PDB file of C-alpha atoms in Angstrom:
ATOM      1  CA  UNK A  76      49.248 -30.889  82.434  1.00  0.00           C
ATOM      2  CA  UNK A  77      51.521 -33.059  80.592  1.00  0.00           C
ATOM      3  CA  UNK A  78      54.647 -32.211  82.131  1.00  0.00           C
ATOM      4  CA  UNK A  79      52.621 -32.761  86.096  1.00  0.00           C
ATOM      5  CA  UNK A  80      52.817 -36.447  84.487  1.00  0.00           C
ATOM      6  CA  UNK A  81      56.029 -37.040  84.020  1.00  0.00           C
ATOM      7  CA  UNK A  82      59.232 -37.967  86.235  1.00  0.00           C
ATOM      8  CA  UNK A  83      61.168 -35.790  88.429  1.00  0.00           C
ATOM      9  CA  UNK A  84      63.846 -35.563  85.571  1.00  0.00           C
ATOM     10  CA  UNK A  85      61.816 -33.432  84.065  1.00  0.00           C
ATOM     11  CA  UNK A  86      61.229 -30.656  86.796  1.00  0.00           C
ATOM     12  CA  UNK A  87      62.607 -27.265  84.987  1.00  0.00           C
ATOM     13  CA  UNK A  88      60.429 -27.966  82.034  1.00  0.00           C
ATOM     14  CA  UNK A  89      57.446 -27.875  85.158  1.00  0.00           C
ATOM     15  CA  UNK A  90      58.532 -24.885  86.080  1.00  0.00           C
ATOM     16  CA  UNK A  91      59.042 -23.318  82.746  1.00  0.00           C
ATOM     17  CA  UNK A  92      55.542 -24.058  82.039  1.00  0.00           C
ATOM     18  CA  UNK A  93      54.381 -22.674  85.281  1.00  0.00           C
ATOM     19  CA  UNK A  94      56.434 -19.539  84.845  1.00  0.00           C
ATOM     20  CA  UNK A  95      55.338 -18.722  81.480  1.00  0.00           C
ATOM     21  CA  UNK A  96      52.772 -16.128  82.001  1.00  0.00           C
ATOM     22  CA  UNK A  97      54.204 -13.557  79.906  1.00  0.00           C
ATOM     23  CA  UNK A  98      56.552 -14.871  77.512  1.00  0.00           C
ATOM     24  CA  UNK A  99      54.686 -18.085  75.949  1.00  0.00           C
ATOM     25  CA  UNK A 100      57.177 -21.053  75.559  1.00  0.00           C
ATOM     26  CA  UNK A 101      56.273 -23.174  72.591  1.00  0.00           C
ATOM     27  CA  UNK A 102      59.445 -24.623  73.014  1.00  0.00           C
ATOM     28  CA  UNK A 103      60.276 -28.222  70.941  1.00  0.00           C
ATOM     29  CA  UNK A 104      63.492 -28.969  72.464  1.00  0.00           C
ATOM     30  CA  UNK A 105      65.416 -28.863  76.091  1.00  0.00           C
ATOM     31  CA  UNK A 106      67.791 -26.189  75.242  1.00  0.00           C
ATOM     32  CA  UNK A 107      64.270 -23.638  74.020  1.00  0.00           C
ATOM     33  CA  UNK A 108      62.755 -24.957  76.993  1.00  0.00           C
ATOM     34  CA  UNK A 109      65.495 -23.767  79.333  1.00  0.00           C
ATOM     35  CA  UNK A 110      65.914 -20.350  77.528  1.00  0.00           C
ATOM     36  CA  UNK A 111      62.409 -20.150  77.660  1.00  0.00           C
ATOM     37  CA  UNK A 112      62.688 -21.070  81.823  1.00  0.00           C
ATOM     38  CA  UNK A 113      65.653 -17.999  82.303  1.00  0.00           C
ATOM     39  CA  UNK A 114      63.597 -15.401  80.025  1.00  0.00           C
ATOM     40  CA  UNK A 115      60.763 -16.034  82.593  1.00  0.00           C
ATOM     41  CA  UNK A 116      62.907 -16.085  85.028  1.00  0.00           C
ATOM     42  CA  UNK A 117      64.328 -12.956  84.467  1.00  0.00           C
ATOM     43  CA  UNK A 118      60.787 -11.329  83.973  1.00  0.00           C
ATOM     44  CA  UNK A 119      59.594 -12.851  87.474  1.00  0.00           C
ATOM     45  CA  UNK A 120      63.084 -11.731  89.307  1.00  0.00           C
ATOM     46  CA  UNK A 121      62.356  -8.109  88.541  1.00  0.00           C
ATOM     47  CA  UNK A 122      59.092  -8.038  89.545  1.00  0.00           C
ATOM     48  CA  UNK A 123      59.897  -9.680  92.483  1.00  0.00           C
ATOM     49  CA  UNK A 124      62.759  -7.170  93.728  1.00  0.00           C
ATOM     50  CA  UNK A 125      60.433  -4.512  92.797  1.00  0.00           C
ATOM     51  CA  UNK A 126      58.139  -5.820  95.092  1.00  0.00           C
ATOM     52  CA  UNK A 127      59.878  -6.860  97.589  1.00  0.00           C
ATOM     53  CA  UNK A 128      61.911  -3.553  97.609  1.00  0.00           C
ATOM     54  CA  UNK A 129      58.444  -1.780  98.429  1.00  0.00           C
ATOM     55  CA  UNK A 130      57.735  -4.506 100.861  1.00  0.00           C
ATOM     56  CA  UNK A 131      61.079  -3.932 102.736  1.00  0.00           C
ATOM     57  CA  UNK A 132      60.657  -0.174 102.525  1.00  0.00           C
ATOM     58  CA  UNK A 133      57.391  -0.770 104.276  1.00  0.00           C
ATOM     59  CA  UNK A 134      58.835  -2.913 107.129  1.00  0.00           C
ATOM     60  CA  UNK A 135      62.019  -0.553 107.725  1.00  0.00           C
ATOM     61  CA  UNK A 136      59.446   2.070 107.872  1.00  0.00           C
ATOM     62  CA  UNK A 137      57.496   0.464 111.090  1.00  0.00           C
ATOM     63  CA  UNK A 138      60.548  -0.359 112.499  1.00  0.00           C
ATOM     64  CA  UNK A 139      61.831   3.279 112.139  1.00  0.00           C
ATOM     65  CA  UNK A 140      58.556   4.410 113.878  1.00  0.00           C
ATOM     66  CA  UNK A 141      59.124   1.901 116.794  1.00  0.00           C
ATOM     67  CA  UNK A 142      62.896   3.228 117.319  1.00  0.00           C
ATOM     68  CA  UNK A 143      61.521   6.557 116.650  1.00  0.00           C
ATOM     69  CA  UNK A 144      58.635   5.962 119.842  1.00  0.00           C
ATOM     70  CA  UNK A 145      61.751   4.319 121.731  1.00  0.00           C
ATOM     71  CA  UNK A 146      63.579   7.594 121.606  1.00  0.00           C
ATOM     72  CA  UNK A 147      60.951   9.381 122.938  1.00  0.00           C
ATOM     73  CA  UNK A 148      60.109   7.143 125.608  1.00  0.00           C
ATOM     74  CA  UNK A 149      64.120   6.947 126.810  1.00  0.00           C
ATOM     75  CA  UNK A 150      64.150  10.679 126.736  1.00  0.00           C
ATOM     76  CA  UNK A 151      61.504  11.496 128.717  1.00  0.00           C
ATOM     77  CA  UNK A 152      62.145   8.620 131.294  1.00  0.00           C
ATOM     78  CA  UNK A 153      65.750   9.777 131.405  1.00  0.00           C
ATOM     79  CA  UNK A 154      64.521  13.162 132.068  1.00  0.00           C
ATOM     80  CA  UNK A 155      62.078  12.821 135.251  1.00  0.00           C
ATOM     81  CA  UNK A 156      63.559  13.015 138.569  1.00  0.00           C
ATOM     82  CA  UNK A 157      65.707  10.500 139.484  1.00  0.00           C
ATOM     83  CA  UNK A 158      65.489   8.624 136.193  1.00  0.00           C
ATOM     84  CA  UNK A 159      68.686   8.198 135.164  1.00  0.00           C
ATOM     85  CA  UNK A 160      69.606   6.577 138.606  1.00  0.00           C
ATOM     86  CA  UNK A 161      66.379   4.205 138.385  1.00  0.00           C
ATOM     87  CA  UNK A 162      67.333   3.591 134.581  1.00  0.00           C
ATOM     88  CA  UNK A 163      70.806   2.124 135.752  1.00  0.00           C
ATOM     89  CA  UNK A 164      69.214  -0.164 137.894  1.00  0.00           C
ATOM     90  CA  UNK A 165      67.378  -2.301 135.171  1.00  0.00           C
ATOM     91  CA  UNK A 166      69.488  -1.491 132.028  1.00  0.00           C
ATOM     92  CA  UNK A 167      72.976  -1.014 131.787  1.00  0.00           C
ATOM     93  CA  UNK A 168      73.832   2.767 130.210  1.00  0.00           C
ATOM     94  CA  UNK A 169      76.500   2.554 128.551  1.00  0.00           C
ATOM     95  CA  UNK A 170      76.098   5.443 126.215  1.00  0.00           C
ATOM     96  CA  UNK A 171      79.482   7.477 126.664  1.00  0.00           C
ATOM     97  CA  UNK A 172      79.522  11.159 127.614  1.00  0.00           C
ATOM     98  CA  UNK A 173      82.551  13.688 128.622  1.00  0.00           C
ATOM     99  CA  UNK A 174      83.753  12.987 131.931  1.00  0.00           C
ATOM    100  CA  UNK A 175      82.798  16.488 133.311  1.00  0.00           C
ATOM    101  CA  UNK A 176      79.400  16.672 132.035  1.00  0.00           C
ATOM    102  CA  UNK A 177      78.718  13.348 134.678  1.00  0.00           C
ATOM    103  CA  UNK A 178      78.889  15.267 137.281  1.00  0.00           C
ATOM    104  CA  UNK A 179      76.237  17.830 135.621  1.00  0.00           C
ATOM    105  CA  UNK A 180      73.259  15.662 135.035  1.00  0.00           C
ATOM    106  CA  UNK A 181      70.936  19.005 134.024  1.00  0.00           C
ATOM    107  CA  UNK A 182      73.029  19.660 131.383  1.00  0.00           C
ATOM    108  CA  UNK A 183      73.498  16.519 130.683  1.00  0.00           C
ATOM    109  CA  UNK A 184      69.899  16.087 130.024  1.00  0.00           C
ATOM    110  CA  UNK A 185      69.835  19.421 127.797  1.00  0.00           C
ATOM    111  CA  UNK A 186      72.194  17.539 126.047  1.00  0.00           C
ATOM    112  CA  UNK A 187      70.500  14.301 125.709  1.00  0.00           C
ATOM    113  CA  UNK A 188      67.458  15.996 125.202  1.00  0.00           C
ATOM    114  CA  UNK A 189      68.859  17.590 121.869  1.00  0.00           C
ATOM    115  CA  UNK A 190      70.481  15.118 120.172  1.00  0.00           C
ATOM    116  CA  UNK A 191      67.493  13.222 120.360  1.00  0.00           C
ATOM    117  CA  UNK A 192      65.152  16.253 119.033  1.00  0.00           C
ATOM    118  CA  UNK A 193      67.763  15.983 115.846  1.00  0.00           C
ATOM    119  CA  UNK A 194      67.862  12.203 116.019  1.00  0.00           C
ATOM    120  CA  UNK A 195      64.086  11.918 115.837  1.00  0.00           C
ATOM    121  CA  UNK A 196      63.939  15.113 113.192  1.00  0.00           C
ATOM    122  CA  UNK A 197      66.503  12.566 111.187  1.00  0.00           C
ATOM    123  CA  UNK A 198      63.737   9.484 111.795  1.00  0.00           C
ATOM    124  CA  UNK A 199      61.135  11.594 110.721  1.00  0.00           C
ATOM    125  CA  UNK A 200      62.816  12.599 106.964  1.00  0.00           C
ATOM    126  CA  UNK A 201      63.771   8.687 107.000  1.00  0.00           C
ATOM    127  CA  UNK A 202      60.295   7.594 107.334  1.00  0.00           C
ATOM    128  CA  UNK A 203      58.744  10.164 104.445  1.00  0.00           C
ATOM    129  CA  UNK A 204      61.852   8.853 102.470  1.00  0.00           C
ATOM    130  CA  UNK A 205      60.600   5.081 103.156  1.00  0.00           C
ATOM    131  CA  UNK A 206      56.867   6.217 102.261  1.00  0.00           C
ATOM    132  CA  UNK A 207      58.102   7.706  98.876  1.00  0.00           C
ATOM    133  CA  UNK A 208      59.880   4.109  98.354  1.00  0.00           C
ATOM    134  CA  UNK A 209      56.622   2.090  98.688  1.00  0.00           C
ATOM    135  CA  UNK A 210      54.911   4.348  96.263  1.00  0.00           C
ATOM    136  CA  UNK A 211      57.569   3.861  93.724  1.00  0.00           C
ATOM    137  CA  UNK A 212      59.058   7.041  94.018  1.00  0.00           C
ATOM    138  CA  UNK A 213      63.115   5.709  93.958  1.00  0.00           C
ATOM    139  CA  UNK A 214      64.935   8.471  92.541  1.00  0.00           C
ATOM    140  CA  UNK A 215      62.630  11.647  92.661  1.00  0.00           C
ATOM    141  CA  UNK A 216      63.613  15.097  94.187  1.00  0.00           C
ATOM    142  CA  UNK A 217      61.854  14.998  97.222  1.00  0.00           C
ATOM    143  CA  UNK A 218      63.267  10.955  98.075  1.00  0.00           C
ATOM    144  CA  UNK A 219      66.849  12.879  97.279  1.00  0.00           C
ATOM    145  CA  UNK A 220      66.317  15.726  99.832  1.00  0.00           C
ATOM    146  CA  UNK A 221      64.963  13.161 102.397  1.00  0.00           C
ATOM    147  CA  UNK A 222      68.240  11.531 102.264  1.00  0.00           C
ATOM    148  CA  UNK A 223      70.362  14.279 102.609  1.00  0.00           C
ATOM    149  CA  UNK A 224      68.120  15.499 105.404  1.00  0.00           C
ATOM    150  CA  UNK A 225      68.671  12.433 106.997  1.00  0.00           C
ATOM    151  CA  UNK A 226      72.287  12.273 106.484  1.00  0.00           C
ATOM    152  CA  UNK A 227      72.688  16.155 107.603  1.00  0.00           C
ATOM    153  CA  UNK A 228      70.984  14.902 110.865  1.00  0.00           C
ATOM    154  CA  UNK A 229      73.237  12.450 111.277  1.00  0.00           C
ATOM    155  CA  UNK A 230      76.419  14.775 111.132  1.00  0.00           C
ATOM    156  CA  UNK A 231      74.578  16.949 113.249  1.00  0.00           C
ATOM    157  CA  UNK A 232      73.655  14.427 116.156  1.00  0.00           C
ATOM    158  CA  UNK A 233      77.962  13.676 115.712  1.00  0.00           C
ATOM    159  CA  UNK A 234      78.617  17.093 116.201  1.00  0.00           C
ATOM    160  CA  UNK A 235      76.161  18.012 118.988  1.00  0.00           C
ATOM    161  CA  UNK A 236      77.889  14.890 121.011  1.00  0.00           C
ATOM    162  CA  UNK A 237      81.444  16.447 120.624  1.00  0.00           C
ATOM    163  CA  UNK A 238      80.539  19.795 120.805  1.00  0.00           C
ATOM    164  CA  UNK A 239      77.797  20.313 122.576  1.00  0.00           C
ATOM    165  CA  UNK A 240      79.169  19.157 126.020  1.00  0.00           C
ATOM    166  CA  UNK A 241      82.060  21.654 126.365  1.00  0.00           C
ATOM    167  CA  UNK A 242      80.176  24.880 125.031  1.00  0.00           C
ATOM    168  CA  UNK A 243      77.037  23.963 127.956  1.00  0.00           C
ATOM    169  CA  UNK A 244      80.099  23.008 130.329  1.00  0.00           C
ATOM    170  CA  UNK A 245      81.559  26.930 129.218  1.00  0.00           C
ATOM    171  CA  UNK A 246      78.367  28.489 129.898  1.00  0.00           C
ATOM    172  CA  UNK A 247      77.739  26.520 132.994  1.00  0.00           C
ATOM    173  CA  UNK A 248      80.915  28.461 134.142  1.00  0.00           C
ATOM    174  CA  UNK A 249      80.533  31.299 132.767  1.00  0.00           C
ATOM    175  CA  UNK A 250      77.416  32.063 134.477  1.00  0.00           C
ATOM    176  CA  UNK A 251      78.460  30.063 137.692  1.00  0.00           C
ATOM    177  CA  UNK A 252      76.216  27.010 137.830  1.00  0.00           C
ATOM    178  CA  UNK A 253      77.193  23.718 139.595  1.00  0.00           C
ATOM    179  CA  UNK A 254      80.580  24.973 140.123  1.00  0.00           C
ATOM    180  CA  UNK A 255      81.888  23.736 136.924  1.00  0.00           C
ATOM    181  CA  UNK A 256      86.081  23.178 136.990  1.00  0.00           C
ATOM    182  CA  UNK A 257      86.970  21.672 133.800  1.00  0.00           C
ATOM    183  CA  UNK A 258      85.439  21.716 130.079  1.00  0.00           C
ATOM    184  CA  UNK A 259      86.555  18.603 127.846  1.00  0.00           C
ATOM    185  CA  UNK A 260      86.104  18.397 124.270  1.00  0.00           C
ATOM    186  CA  UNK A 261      85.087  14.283 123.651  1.00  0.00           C
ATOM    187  CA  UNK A 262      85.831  12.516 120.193  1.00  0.00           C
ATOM    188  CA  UNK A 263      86.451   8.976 119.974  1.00  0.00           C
ATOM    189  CA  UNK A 264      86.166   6.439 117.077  1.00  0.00           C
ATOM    190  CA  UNK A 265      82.331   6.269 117.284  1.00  0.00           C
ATOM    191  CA  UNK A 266      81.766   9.975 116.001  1.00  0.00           C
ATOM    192  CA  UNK A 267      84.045   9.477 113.069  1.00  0.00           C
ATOM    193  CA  UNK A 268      82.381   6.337 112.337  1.00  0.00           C
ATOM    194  CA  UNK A 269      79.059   8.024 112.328  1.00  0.00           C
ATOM    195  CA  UNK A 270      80.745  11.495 110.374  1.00  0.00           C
ATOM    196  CA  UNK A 271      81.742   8.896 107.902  1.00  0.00           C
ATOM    197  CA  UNK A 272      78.432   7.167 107.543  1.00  0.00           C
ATOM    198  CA  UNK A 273      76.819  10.284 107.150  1.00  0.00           C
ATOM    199  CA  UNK A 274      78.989  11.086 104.210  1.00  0.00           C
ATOM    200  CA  UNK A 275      78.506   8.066 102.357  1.00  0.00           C
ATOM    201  CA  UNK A 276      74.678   9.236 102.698  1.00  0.00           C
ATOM    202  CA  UNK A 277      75.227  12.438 101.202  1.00  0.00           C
ATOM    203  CA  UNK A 278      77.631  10.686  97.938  1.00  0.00           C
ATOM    204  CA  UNK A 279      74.367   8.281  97.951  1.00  0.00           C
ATOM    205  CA  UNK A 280      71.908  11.416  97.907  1.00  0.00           C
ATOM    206  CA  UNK A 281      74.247  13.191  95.253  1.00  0.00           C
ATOM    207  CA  UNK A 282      73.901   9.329  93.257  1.00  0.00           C
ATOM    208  CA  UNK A 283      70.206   9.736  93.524  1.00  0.00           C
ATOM    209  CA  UNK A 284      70.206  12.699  92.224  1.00  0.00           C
ATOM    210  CA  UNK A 285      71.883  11.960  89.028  1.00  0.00           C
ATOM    211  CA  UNK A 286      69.522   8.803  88.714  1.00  0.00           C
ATOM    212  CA  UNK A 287      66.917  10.703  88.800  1.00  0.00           C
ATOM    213  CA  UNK A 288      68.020  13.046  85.809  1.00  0.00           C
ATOM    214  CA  UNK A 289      68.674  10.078  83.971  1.00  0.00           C
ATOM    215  CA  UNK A 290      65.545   8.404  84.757  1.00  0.00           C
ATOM    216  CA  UNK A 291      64.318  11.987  83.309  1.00  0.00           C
ATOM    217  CA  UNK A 292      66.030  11.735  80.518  1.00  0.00           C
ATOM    218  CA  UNK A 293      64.407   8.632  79.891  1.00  0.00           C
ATOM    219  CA  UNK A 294      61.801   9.532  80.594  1.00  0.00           C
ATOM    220  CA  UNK A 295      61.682  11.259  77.391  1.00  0.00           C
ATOM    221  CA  UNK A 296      63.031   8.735  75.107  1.00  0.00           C
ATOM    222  CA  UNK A 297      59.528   7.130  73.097  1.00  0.00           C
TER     223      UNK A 297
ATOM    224  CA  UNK B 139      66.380  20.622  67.651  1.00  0.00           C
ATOM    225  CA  UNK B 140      66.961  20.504  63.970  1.00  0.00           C
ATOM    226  CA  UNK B 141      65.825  17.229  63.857  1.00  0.00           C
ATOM    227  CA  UNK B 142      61.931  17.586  62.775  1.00  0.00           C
ATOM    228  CA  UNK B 143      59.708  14.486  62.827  1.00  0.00           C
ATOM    229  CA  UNK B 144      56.864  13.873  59.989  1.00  0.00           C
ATOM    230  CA  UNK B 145      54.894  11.739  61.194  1.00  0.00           C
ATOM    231  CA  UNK B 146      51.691  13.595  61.055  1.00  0.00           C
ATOM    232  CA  UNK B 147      52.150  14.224  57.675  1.00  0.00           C
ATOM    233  CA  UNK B 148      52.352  10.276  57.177  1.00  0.00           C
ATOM    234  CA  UNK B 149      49.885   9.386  59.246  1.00  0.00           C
ATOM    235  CA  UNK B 150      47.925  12.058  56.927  1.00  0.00           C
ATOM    236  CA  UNK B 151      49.385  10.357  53.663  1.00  0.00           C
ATOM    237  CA  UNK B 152      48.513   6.562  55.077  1.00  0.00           C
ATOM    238  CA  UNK B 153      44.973   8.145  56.510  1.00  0.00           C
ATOM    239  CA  UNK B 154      45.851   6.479  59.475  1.00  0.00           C
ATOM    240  CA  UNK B 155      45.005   7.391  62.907  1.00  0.00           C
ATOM    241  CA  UNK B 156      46.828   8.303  66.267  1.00  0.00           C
ATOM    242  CA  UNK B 157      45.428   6.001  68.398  1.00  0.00           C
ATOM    243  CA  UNK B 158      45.607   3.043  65.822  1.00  0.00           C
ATOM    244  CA  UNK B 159      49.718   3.508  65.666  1.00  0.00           C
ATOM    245  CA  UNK B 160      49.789   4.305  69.691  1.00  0.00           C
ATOM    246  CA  UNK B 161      48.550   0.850  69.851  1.00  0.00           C
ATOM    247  CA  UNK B 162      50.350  -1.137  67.326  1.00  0.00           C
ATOM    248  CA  UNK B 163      53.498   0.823  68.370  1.00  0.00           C
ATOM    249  CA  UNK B 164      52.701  -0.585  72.204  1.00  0.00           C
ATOM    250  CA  UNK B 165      53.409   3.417  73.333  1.00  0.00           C
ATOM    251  CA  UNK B 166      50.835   5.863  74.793  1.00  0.00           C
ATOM    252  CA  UNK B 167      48.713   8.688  72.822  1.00  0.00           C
ATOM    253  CA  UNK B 168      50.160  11.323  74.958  1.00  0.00           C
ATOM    254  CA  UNK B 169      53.890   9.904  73.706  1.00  0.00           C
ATOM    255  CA  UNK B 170      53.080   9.522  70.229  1.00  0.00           C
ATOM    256  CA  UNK B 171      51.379  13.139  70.744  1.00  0.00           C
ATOM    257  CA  UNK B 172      55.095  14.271  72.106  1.00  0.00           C
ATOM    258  CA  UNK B 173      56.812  12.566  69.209  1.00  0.00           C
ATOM    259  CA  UNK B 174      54.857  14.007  66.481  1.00  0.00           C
ATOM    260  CA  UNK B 175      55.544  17.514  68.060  1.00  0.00           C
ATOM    261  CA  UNK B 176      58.878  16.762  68.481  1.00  0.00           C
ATOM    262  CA  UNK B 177      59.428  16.956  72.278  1.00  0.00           C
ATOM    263  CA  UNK B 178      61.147  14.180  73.284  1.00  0.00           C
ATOM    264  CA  UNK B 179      64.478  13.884  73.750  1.00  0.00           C
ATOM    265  CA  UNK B 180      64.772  10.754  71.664  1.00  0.00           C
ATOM    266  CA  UNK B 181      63.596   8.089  69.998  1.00  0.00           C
ATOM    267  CA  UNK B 182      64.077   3.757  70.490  1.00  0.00           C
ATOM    268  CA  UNK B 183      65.037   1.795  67.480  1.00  0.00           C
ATOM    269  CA  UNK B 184      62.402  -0.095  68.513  1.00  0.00           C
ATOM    270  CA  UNK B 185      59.615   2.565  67.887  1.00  0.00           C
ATOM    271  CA  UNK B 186      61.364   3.029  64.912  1.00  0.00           C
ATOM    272  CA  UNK B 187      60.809   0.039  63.555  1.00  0.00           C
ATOM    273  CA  UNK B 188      57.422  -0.696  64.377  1.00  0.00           C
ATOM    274  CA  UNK B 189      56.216   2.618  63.089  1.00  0.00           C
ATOM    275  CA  UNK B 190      58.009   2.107  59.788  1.00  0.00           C
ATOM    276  CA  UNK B 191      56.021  -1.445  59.882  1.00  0.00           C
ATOM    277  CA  UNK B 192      52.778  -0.088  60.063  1.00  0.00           C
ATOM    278  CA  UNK B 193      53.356   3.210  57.922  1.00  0.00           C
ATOM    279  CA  UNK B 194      55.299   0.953  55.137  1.00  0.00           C
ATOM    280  CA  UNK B 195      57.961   3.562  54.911  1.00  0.00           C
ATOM    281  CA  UNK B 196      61.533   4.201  56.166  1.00  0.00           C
ATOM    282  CA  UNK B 197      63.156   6.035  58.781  1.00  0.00           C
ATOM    283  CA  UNK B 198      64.109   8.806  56.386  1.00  0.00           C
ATOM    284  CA  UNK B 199      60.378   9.277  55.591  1.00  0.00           C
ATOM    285  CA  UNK B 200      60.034  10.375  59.397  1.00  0.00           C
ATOM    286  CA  UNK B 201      63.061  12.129  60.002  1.00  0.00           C
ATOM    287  CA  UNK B 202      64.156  15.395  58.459  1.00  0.00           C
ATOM    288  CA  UNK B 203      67.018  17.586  59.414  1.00  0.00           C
ATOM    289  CA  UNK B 204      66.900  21.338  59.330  1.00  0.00           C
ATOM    290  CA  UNK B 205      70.078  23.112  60.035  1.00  0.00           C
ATOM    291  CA  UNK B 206      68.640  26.601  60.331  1.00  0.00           C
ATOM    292  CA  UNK B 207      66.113  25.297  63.467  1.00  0.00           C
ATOM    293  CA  UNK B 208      65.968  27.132  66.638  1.00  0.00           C
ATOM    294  CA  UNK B 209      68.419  25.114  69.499  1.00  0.00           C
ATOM    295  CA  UNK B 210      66.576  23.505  72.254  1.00  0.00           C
ATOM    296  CA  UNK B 211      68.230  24.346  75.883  1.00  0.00           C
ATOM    297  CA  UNK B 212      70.329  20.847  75.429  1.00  0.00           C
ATOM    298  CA  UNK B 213      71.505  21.477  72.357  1.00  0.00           C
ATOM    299  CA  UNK B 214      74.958  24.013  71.596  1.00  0.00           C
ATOM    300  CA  UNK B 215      74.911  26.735  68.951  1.00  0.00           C
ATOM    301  CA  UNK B 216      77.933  26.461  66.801  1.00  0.00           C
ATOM    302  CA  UNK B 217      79.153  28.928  64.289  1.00  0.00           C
TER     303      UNK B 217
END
């Protein structure tokens, strides 16, 4: 009460006395009363990032649902009749695809249509991952498997994109459909970008995993 | 592990109880339960010291070492 009295100057010692709550300053001087301030501090900041980690996890997790809904939504509008030429009307596609498979759209859609079965698998594993991080669950076995499952997906989506379009071009020819005359294999920066990504995942999953042993360990220590 | 704790047998010499130490220690029952049966995988200086407090003794009254023990799974067997 007394410090709500006095000047301006004297706003840390305010908030040292607000801040408090679990370390009780009795503090006669500035110098205790700003150790007292950072000990509180301290206290409050990792409550706070605990918090606000759950918090986050929560929010990613809706917006993984939403992207997770958009995929859907894309795929199956892509895939009615005439969808892809109404889609290019409103919104520019600009997703890149081997040159043959354009002139394929059926396969193209089997194509589409897969990478976004693994893409959405890969949402899915990222969402139950998310959930374990709101309950507190950082470093357990099942948020470590999540992860990798959501990095594997990720390598996988990469590798159905470059693979994918010559082996369906190869059996288009094979068995004779839509008179297919050439079979490119497609890689460009964007796959080894992702390939990458996914394999910092899987050094993060492997991270996890030795957290969580140590957390074990820990665990254990009275 | 060769290293054996006492501490039931002072907690029997002090006639003091579980739950009284749990709570002066600032640990669970169920941990102190694991500590006096020697399943944990270590012990805080911390603990230490507050136990000592309250059973007036020292560290050495706590901890014994037995060479001939049985080796947990962490621990090697040397010859």
């Amino acid at each position: 009460m007394d410090a709500r009295r006095s000047s301006d100057r004297q706003a840390p010692y305010r908030l040292a006395i607000h801040w408090n709550l679990r370390h009780r300053c009795h503090a006669a001087n500035f110098t205790e009363k700003v150790y007292c301030l950072t000990v509180n501090f301290k206290y409050l900041t990792m409550i706070i990032d605990c918090a606000k980690a759950k918090s986050r996890a929560r929010w990613l997790r809706y917006g993984v649902l939403v992207v997770m809904a958009l995929v859907v939504l894309a795929t199956i509008a892509l895939a009615m009749p005439g969808g892809w030429e109404t889609a290019n009307k409103y919104v520019e596609i600009t997703r890149s695809f081997t040159k043959p498979l354009a002139d394929h759209p059926r396969l193209l859609i089997i194509e589409m249509a897969l990478e976004s079965v693994i893409c959405l698998i890969g949402l899915y594993r990222l969402t139950k991952l998310l959930r374990l991080f709101e309950s507190g669950e950082f470093f357990s076995v099942r948020a470590v498997r999540h992860l990798r499952a959501f990095a594997l997906s990720l390598l996988l989506i990469t590798l159905a994109g470059c693979f994918m379009p010559p082996l369906e071009l190869l059996a288009g020819r094979l068995l004779g459909i839509g008179h297919v005359s050439a079979i490119a294999l497609d890689i460009d920066s964007n796959d080894v970008w992702t390939a990458m990504i996914s394999a910092v995942f899987f050094v993060i999953a492997l991270i996890m995993g030795e957290a969580g042993k140590l957390a074990e360990d820990n665990g254990l220590i009275v | 592990m060769p290293i054996i704790i006492n501490l039931d047998m002072m907690l029997a010499r002090r006639k003091v109880k579980s739950r009284a130490l749990a709570a002066y220690v600032g640990i669970t029952e169920q941990n102190l339960s694991l500590l006096k049966s020697s399943k944990v995988r270590g012990i805080r200086f911390g603990t230490l010291e507050r136990i000592c407090e309250y059973l007036d003794c020292q560290p050495g009254d706590l901890l014994e070492y037995q060479p001939g023990e049985s080796p947990d799974d962490d621990s090697d067997s040397s010859d």
